[in-house]
Amino acid sequence: MKIKDLGSEFKLLDKIKSLSKKINNNFISQIGDDCAIIDKTKEAGKYELKRNCKTSKTGNGKYELITTDILVEDNHFSMKFSTSFQIGAKAIECNVSDIASCGGLPRYCVISLVLPKDTTVKFLEGLYKGMNDACRKYNIDIVGGDTTSGAIIVINIAMFGEVEKDMLCRRSDAKVGDLILVTGCLGRSCSGLNLFLQGKEKLGETKYYLEPVARLNKAREIAKYVNAMIDISDGLASETRHICIMSDCGAVIYKDKIPIDKQTIKDAKTCGKDPYDYALSGGEDYELLFTLSKNDYNKHKHLFKDCFVVGEIVEKEKGIKLAEIINGKEVKKELGKGYEHF
């Protein structure tokens, strides 16, 4: 059997989980969450890390967060469309987005690069200028990494952060009856990419694809009231499914409530595409998808005035559905899987 025969990225993650054995006692998240969550106040176990590794300490009221993301040339970025500065900044932003979705703050990172031997020094300088610019914005230190040569450019970042225990958000804590919200309009990044792919980039908006921004400040504002949260890197459909699987629940997303701005609708038409496909399956919006109780939503409405209610959490038996009005009647169908890497 080959990886492609597993059928989906979800099945691949299940396989990886089955092959990964837990040794220490202070790892409190599941493999598959946006970050690994470490309780530094608990005893790790019989093995202790010594030397060769950078160590960190967090206060008794905080968890340590660890996340990692890979950007692969011609998969996550193209040298034809993006500057090296933009690529570097994006590499940091997508990792910050993972920390944000857990309610935390990023602190430092290590960067590993695969570079073809004919990569220009100018590209490397631009890449690190972009990374450093983004790191300054979030007060992140670059503290190490690794390099090797290869056929294409690969950027891997491991980022470390921390979160107060009362602000921790995971994918696995959605509750039946919760509202589902997003922090902004969706589909804008995918729209920009499609403009580039069709050679129509001068006819529309591409900045959301080229220069994504993590919603760190918003995450910090709302984290205390959120039950489950995830960043939208693979589309609304995929992220909703992640929350439902890890929270053992179902969901209904209302198509007419999905926020898509006028520019994205216009640009999708230019490319002959459906803007709802961009929002549901396009990915790389790096908005936040989160759930919270109706009571907390009503009690703290001022915090969510710039967010959009797009659905609700339901019992697992009801499935994961997309609801839309057709000929005056509500029709529910299975919500798609979203963007798949495999």
XYZ file of C-alpha atoms in Angstrom:
342
model
C 0.000 0.000 0.000
C 1.127 3.546 -0.762
C 0.297 6.717 1.148
C -2.043 7.827 -1.638
C -4.025 4.601 -1.107
C -4.955 5.605 2.451
C -7.700 7.757 0.947
C -7.304 11.078 2.749
C -5.028 13.235 4.859
C -7.206 12.369 7.863
C -6.409 8.664 7.362
C -2.702 9.491 7.076
C -2.828 11.361 10.396
C -4.610 8.399 12.001
C -1.821 6.130 10.771
C 0.850 8.450 12.166
C -0.955 8.596 15.522
C -1.008 4.798 15.697
C 2.745 4.695 15.057
C 3.619 7.392 17.632
C 3.980 6.178 21.209
C 3.651 8.503 24.191
C 6.542 8.228 26.675
C 6.279 11.270 28.963
C 3.406 12.402 31.166
C 3.395 16.136 30.527
C 2.090 16.108 26.933
C -1.597 17.035 27.266
C -2.727 17.520 23.662
C -3.441 15.012 20.916
C -1.299 14.571 17.826
C -3.226 16.520 15.203
C -3.879 19.673 17.228
C -2.441 22.981 15.994
C 0.255 22.800 18.656
C 1.739 20.253 20.995
C 0.805 21.409 24.510
C 3.304 20.721 27.287
C 2.612 21.122 31.012
C 6.033 22.057 32.401
C 4.757 21.720 35.987
C 4.300 17.959 35.544
C 7.136 15.482 35.783
C 8.073 14.456 32.260
C 8.929 10.850 33.103
C 12.006 8.726 33.659
C 13.900 10.362 30.765
C 15.210 13.910 30.901
C 16.589 15.922 27.996
C 20.200 16.973 28.549
C 22.541 18.986 26.336
C 22.266 19.401 22.582
C 18.772 20.895 22.927
C 17.675 24.405 23.748
C 15.446 24.392 26.844
C 12.730 26.731 28.025
C 10.838 27.387 31.208
C 7.270 28.598 31.533
C 5.558 29.740 34.701
C 3.255 27.510 36.736
C 0.227 29.219 35.222
C 1.231 28.524 31.623
C 1.572 25.723 29.113
C 4.371 25.531 26.568
C 3.287 25.357 22.911
C 5.242 23.771 20.063
C 4.228 23.851 16.413
C 5.884 23.254 13.063
C 5.040 23.966 9.435
C 6.687 23.094 6.141
C 6.591 25.279 3.028
C 7.563 23.496 -0.181
C 8.436 25.283 -3.414
C 5.699 25.047 -6.063
C 3.309 23.659 -3.469
C 3.017 26.395 -0.843
C 4.757 29.161 -2.773
C 6.040 29.930 -6.256
C 9.115 31.954 -7.143
C 7.130 33.160 -10.151
C 4.553 34.912 -7.963
C 6.227 35.807 -4.650
C 9.358 37.699 -3.660
C 11.802 36.039 -1.278
C 10.777 38.620 1.352
C 7.118 37.586 1.014
C 8.012 33.900 1.231
C 9.999 34.462 4.423
C 7.274 36.508 6.067
C 4.624 33.938 5.106
C 6.683 31.130 6.650
C 6.620 32.930 10.005
C 2.972 34.029 9.768
C 1.617 30.513 9.213
C 3.432 29.269 12.320
C 2.256 32.227 14.397
C -1.265 31.380 13.232
C -0.969 27.919 14.819
C 0.176 29.428 18.120
C -2.679 31.949 17.924
C -5.269 29.226 17.409
C -4.259 27.740 20.773
C -4.717 31.148 22.436
C -1.000 31.630 22.990
C 1.912 33.931 22.246
C 4.933 32.936 20.106
C 8.361 33.314 21.715
C 11.105 31.823 19.532
C 11.681 29.571 16.539
C 14.233 27.413 14.755
C 14.434 27.438 10.964
C 15.604 24.593 8.729
C 16.166 25.065 5.009
C 16.623 22.833 1.998
C 18.254 24.913 -0.741
C 19.410 23.995 -4.247
C 23.120 24.768 -4.630
C 22.411 27.378 -7.299
C 20.124 29.403 -4.999
C 21.292 33.020 -5.021
C 22.575 34.766 -1.922
C 20.148 37.567 -2.801
C 17.239 35.129 -2.373
C 18.557 34.033 1.029
C 18.961 37.644 2.164
C 15.429 38.500 1.080
C 14.037 35.377 2.754
C 15.589 36.278 6.095
C 14.580 39.917 5.791
C 10.984 38.730 5.471
C 11.351 36.350 8.390
C 13.024 38.948 10.592
C 10.401 41.554 9.739
C 7.590 39.202 10.791
C 9.499 38.087 13.892
C 9.990 41.686 15.042
C 6.257 42.283 14.722
C 5.506 39.416 17.123
C 8.604 39.719 19.357
C 9.974 36.327 18.244
C 13.654 35.353 18.377
C 15.216 33.107 15.731
C 17.472 30.873 17.857
C 18.824 28.216 15.491
C 18.058 25.743 12.730
C 19.676 23.578 10.077
C 20.506 23.645 6.369
C 21.043 21.096 3.631
C 20.969 21.004 -0.157
C 18.223 19.530 -2.305
C 16.396 19.744 -5.611
C 13.830 22.364 -4.508
C 13.465 24.945 -1.745
C 11.881 23.656 1.459
C 11.378 25.833 4.547
C 10.597 24.154 7.849
C 9.979 26.212 10.969
C 9.457 24.924 14.492
C 7.965 27.625 16.709
C 7.713 27.686 20.477
C 5.269 29.722 22.520
C 3.264 29.766 25.713
C -0.326 30.190 26.815
C -1.976 30.936 30.141
C -3.840 27.857 31.340
C -7.175 29.665 31.414
C -6.723 30.786 27.786
C -5.761 27.448 26.220
C -7.828 26.542 23.139
C -7.793 23.155 21.420
C -9.606 21.526 18.520
C -11.089 18.915 20.838
C -13.311 20.971 23.148
C -16.335 21.908 21.008
C -19.693 21.321 22.725
C -23.086 20.453 21.238
C -25.047 23.704 20.965
C -21.955 25.868 20.402
C -22.031 28.511 17.707
C -19.358 28.279 14.995
C -17.684 31.570 14.046
C -14.894 32.813 11.793
C -12.831 35.958 12.290
C -13.009 37.336 8.749
C -13.832 36.884 5.086
C -12.789 33.623 3.456
C -11.479 32.587 0.054
C -9.299 35.635 -0.533
C -5.976 33.794 -0.599
C -7.207 31.114 -2.997
C -8.714 33.841 -5.160
C -5.328 35.548 -5.446
C -3.595 32.283 -6.315
C -6.093 31.549 -9.087
C -5.554 35.001 -10.558
C -1.829 34.220 -10.763
C -2.397 30.748 -12.208
C -4.544 32.214 -14.984
C -2.212 35.148 -15.658
C -4.869 37.609 -14.491
C -3.155 38.935 -11.369
C -3.382 42.545 -12.559
C -7.169 42.246 -12.813
C -7.843 41.593 -9.126
C -6.601 41.411 -5.525
C -3.622 39.182 -4.706
C -2.236 40.558 -1.420
C -4.050 38.018 0.780
C -2.274 35.204 -1.062
C 1.113 36.914 -1.122
C 1.079 38.434 2.364
C -1.136 36.517 4.826
C -1.402 37.829 8.380
C -1.979 35.710 11.497
C -4.922 36.770 13.696
C -2.879 36.766 16.895
C -4.416 39.842 18.525
C -7.948 38.610 17.896
C -7.116 35.180 19.274
C -5.816 36.732 22.488
C -8.983 38.818 22.825
C -11.379 35.895 22.601
C -9.444 32.879 23.910
C -10.924 32.919 27.433
C -14.433 32.421 26.070
C -13.730 29.960 23.251
C -14.336 26.211 23.548
C -12.528 24.982 20.407
C -10.392 26.878 17.898
C -8.351 26.171 14.754
C -6.752 28.344 12.089
C -8.057 28.109 8.533
C -5.083 26.858 6.553
C -6.888 24.215 4.458
C -10.351 25.759 4.008
C -13.522 26.061 6.092
C -14.682 22.523 5.257
C -11.464 20.816 6.317
C -11.086 22.776 9.553
C -14.718 22.195 10.551
C -14.134 18.488 9.997
C -10.956 18.574 12.137
C -12.869 20.102 15.061
C -15.742 17.628 14.711
C -13.469 14.580 14.577
C -11.379 15.667 17.556
C -14.407 16.850 19.573
C -16.531 13.788 18.667
C -19.418 15.878 17.377
C -21.201 17.004 14.220
C -21.731 20.429 12.667
C -23.944 22.410 10.340
C -22.404 25.190 8.246
C -24.902 27.583 6.656
C -23.749 28.440 3.151
C -25.477 31.821 3.055
C -23.621 32.890 6.215
C -20.113 32.182 4.904
C -18.429 35.620 4.657
C -17.059 36.306 1.177
C -16.214 39.879 0.208
C -17.295 41.566 -3.019
C -13.760 41.637 -4.441
C -13.400 37.865 -4.065
C -16.763 37.296 -5.753
C -15.693 39.572 -8.608
C -12.274 37.917 -8.968
C -13.778 34.427 -8.871
C -16.035 35.426 -11.753
C -12.972 36.704 -13.648
C -11.426 33.235 -13.257
C -14.639 31.321 -13.948
C -14.658 29.890 -10.415
C -17.179 29.527 -7.583
C -16.182 31.778 -4.644
C -17.755 29.297 -2.215
C -15.272 26.678 -3.410
C -12.509 29.135 -2.531
C -13.915 29.594 0.983
C -14.669 25.940 1.681
C -11.646 24.290 0.086
C -9.107 26.950 -0.902
C -7.130 27.367 2.286
C -4.359 29.714 3.463
C -6.784 32.361 4.716
C -5.315 32.070 8.229
C -8.506 33.378 9.751
C -9.658 31.590 12.909
C -12.552 29.154 13.122
C -13.856 28.760 16.663
C -16.805 27.583 18.730
C -18.323 29.001 21.886
C -21.570 28.741 23.818
C -24.507 30.935 22.854
C -24.467 32.301 26.393
C -20.842 33.463 26.138
C -21.486 34.862 22.663
C -24.399 36.962 23.924
C -22.591 37.991 27.114
C -19.446 39.186 25.300
C -20.909 40.227 21.962
C -18.653 43.275 21.717
C -15.654 40.958 21.264
C -17.267 39.225 18.299
C -18.694 42.199 16.401
C -16.093 41.750 13.644
C -16.620 37.957 13.505
C -19.215 35.960 11.579
C -21.497 33.193 12.854
C -21.410 30.490 10.157
C -22.974 27.475 11.845
C -23.448 25.404 14.973
C -22.166 22.253 16.636
C -24.645 19.352 16.693
C -24.702 15.728 17.838
C -22.242 13.412 16.090
C -25.097 11.313 14.675
C -26.300 14.301 12.622
C -23.059 14.372 10.640
C -21.055 17.276 9.249
C -23.336 19.154 6.884
C -23.520 22.174 4.599
C -26.995 23.720 4.619
C -28.325 25.925 1.834
C -31.685 27.207 0.677
C -32.805 25.677 -2.642
C -36.220 26.604 -4.057
C -37.254 28.003 -0.705
C -36.331 24.865 1.237
C -33.318 24.144 3.411
C -31.250 21.312 1.977
C -28.410 19.717 3.933
C -25.639 17.786 2.208
C -22.336 16.349 3.365
C -19.714 19.049 3.892
C -16.749 18.481 1.585
C -13.318 17.504 2.867
C -11.594 20.751 1.928
C -8.026 20.966 0.673
C -6.143 17.645 0.814
C -2.328 17.445 0.774
C -2.397 13.751 -0.200
